[in-house]
PDB file of C-alpha atoms in Angstrom:
ATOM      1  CA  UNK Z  66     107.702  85.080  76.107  1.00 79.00           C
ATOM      2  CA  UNK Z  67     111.453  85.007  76.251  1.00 84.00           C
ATOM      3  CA  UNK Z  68     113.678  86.244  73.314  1.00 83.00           C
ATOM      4  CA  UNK Z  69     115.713  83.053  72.885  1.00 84.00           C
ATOM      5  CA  UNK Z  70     112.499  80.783  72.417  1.00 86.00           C
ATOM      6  CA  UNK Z  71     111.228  83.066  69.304  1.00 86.00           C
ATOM      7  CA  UNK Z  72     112.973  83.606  66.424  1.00 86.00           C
ATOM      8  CA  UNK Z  73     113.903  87.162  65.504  1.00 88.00           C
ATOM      9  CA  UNK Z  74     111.938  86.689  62.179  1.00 89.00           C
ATOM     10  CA  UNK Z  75     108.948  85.393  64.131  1.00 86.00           C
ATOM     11  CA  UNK Z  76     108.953  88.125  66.894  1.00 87.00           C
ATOM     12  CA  UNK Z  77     109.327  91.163  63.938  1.00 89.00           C
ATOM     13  CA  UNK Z  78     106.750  89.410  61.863  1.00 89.00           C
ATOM     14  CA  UNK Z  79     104.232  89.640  64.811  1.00 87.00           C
ATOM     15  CA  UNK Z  80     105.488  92.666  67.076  1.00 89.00           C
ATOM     16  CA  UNK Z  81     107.277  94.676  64.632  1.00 89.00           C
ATOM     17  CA  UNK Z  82     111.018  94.179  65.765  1.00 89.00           C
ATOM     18  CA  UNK Z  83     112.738  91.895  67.603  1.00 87.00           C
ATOM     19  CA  UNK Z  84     111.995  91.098  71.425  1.00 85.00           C
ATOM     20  CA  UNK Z  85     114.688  92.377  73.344  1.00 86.00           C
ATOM     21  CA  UNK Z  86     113.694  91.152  77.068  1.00 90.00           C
ATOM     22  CA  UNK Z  87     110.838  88.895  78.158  1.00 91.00           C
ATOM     23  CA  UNK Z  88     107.274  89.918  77.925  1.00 90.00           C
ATOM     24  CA  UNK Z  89     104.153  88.130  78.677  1.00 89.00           C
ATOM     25  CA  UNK Z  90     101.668  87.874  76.537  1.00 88.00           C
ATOM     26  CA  UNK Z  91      99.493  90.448  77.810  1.00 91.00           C
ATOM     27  CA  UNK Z  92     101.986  93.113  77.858  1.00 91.00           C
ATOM     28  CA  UNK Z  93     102.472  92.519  74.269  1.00 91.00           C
ATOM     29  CA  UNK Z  94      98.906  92.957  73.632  1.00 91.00           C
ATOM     30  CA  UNK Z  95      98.579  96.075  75.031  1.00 92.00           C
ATOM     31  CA  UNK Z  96     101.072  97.083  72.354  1.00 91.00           C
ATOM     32  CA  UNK Z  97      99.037  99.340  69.829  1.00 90.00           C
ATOM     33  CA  UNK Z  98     100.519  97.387  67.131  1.00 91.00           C
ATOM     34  CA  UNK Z  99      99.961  94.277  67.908  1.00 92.00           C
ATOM     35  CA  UNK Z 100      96.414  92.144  67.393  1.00 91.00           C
ATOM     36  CA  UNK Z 101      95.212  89.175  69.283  1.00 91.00           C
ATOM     37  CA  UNK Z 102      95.069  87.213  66.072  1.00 89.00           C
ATOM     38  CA  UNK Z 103      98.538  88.223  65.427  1.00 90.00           C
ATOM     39  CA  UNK Z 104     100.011  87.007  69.146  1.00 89.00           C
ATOM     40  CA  UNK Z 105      98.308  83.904  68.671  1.00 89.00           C
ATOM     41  CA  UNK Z 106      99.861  83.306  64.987  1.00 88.00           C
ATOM     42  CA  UNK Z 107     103.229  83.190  66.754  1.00 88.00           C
ATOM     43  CA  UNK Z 108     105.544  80.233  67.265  1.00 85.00           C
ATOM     44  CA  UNK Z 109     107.331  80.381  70.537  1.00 83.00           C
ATOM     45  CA  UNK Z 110     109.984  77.326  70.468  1.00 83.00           C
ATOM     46  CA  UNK Z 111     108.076  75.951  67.554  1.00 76.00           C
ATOM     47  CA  UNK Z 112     105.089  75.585  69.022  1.00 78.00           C
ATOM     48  CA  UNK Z 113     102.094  78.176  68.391  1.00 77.00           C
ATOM     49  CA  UNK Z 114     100.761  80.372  71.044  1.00 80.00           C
ATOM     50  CA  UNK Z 115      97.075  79.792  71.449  1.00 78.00           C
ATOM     51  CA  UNK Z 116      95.182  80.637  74.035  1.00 77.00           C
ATOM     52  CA  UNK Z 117      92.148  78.576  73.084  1.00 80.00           C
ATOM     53  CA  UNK Z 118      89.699  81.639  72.831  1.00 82.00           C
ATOM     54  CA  UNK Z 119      87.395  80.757  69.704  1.00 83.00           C
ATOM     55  CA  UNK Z 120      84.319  83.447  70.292  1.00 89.00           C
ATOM     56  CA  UNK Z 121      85.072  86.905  68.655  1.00 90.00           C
ATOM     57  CA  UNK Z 122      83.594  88.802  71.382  1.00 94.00           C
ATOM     58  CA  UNK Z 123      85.441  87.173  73.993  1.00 92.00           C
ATOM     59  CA  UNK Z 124      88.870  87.757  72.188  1.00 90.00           C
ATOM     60  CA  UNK Z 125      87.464  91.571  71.209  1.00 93.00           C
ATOM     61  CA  UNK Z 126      87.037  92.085  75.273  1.00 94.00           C
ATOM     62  CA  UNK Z 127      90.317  90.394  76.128  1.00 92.00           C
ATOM     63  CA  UNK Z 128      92.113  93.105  73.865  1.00 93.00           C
ATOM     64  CA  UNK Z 129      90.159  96.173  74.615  1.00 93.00           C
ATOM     65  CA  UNK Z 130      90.946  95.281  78.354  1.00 93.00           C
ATOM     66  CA  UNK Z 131      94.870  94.788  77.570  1.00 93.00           C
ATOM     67  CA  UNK Z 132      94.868  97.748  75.430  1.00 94.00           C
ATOM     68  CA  UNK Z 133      92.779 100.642  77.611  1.00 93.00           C
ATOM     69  CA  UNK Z 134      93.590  99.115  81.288  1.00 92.00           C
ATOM     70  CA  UNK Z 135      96.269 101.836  81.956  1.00 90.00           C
ATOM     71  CA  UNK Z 136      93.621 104.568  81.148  1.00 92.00           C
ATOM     72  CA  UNK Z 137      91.303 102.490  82.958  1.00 92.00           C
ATOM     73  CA  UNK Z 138      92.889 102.090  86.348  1.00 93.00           C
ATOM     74  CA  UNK Z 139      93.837 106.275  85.983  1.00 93.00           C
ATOM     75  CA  UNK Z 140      90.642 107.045  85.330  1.00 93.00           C
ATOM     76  CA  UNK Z 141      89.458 104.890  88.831  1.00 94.00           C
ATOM     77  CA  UNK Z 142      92.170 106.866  90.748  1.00 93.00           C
ATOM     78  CA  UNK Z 143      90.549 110.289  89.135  1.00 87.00           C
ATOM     79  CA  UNK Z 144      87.161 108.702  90.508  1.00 88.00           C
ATOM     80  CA  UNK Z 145      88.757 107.799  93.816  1.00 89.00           C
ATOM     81  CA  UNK Z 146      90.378 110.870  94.509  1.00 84.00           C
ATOM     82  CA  UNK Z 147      86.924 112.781  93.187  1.00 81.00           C
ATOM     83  CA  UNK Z 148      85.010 111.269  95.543  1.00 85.00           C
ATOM     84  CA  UNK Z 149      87.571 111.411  98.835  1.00 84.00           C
ATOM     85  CA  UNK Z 150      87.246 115.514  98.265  1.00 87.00           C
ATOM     86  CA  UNK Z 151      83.385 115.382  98.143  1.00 89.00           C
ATOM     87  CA  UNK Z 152      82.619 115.631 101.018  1.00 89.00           C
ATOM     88  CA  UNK Z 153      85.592 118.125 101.935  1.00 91.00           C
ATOM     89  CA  UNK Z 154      83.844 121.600 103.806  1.00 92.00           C
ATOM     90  CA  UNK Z 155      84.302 124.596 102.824  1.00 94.00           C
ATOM     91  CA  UNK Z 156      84.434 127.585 105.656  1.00 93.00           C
ATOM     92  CA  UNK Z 157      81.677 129.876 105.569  1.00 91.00           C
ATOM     93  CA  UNK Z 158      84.185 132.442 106.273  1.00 91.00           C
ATOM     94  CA  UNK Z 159      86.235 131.694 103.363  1.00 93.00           C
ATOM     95  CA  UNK Z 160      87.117 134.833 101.007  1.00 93.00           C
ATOM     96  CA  UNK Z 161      87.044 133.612  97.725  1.00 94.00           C
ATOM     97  CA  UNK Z 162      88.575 136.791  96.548  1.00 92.00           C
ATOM     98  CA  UNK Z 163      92.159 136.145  98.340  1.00 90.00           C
ATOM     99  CA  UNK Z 164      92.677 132.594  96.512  1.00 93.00           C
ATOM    100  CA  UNK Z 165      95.272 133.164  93.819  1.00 90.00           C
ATOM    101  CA  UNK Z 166      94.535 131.648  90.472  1.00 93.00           C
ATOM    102  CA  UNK Z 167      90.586 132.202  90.643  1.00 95.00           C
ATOM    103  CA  UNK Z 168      89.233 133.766  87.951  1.00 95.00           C
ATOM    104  CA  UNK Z 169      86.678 136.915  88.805  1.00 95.00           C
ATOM    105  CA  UNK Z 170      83.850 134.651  87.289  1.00 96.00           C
ATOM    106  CA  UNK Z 171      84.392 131.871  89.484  1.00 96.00           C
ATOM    107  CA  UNK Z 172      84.677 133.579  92.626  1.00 96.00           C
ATOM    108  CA  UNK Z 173      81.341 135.456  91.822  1.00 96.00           C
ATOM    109  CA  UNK Z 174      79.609 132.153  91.532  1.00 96.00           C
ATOM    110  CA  UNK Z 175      80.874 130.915  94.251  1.00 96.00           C
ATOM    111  CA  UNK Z 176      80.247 133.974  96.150  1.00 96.00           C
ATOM    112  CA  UNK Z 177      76.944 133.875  94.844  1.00 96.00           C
ATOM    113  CA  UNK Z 178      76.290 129.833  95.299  1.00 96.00           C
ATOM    114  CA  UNK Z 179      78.052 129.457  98.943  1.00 96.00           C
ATOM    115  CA  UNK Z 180      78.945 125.518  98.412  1.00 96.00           C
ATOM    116  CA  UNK Z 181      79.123 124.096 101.644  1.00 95.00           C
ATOM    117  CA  UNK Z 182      81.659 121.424 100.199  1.00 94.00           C
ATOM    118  CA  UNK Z 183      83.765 120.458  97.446  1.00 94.00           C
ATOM    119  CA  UNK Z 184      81.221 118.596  95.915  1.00 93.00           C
ATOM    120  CA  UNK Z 185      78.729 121.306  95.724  1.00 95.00           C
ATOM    121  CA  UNK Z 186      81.308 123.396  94.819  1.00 96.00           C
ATOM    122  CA  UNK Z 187      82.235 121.199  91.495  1.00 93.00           C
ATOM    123  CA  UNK Z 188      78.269 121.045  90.446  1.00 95.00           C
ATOM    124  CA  UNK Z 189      78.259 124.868  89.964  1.00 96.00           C
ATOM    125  CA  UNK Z 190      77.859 125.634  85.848  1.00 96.00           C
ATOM    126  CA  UNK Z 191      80.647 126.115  85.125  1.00 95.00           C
ATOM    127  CA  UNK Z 192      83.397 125.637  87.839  1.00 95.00           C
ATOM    128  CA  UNK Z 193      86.145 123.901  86.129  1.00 94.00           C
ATOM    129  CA  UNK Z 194      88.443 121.365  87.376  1.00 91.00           C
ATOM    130  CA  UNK Z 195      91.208 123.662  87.690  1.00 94.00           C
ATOM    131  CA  UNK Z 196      88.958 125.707  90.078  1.00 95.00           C
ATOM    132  CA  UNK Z 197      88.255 123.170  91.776  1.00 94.00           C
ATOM    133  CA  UNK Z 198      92.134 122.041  92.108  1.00 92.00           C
ATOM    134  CA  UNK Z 199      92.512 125.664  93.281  1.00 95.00           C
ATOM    135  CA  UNK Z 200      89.831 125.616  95.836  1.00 94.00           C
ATOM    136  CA  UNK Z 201      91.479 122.393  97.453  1.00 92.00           C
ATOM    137  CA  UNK Z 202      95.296 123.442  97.576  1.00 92.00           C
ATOM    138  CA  UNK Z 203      93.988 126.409  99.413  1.00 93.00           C
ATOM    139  CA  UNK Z 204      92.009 124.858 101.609  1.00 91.00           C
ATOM    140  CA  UNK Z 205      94.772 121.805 101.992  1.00 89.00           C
ATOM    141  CA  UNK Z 206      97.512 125.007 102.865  1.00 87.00           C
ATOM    142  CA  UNK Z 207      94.915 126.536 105.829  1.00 79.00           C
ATOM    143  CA  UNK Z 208      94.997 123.354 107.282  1.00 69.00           C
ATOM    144  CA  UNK Z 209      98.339 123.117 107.403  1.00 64.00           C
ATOM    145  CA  UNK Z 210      98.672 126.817 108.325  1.00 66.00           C
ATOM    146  CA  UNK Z 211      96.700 126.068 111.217  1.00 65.00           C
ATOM    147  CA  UNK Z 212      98.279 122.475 112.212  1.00 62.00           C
ATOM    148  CA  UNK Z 213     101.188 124.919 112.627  1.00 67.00           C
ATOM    149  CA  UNK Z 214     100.071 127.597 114.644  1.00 71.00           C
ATOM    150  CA  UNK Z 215      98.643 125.306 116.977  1.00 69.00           C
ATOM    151  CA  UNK Z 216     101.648 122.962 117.271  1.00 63.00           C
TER     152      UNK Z 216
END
């Protein structure tokens, strides 16, 4: 939708102000403020927007999806990036004690638990993310450490 072809009534009416730049549709809709029934209401060079959607659970999808996709595709990198450390091995020789930022509790159960990788490591009761971030810059640093000392 460009600014010229809607009148700055019609675009404050439906979006809450005027449209300063060209949107699509969809990236209106992902406005908080702005319904589906609203965006279609709208006369864009005096002709109303209508997408032709008539069943309410098809237009009720169509919006959640607009509205929630930029949690949704963080929340598939989070997933992604989850599951590409999973597998990541921990050394048996690793001293627990000499990471910086662990608290005394987690490096007792993970004394106690061993975790032979990340994965494990994250299914201990009560290992939080943040020890878990820990756990992975440290071992992400010794393998940098030693992709030094042997270059």
């Amino acid at each position: 939708m460009h600014p010229s072809k809607v009148s700055e009534e019609e675009a404050t009416r439906v979006l809450g102000k005027p449209s300063e730049r060209e949107y699509s549709l969809y990236d209106l809709l992902r406005r908080p403020d702005v319904s589906y029934a609203s965006l279609m209401s709208m006369q864009v060079d005096d002709t109303m927007v209508d997408a032709g959607l008539s069943d309410a659970l098809v237009v009720e999808q169509v919006e959640i999806q607009a509205k929630y996709q930029g949690y949704i595709d963080r929340q598939l990198e989070e997933v992604a990036k989850a599951l590409a450390s999973e597998e990541t091995r921990i050394p048996e020789t690793i001293d627990y004690a000499r990471i910086g930022g662990l608290s005394n509790e987690i490096q007792q159960k993970l004394v106690r638990h061993r975790p032979q990788t990340i994965g494990q490591a994250s299914r201990i009761q009560g290992m939080t993310p943040a020890a878990i971030s820990i756990l992975l810059v440290h071992l992400k640093r010794g393998e940098l450490d030693a992709a030094r000392k042997s270059a």
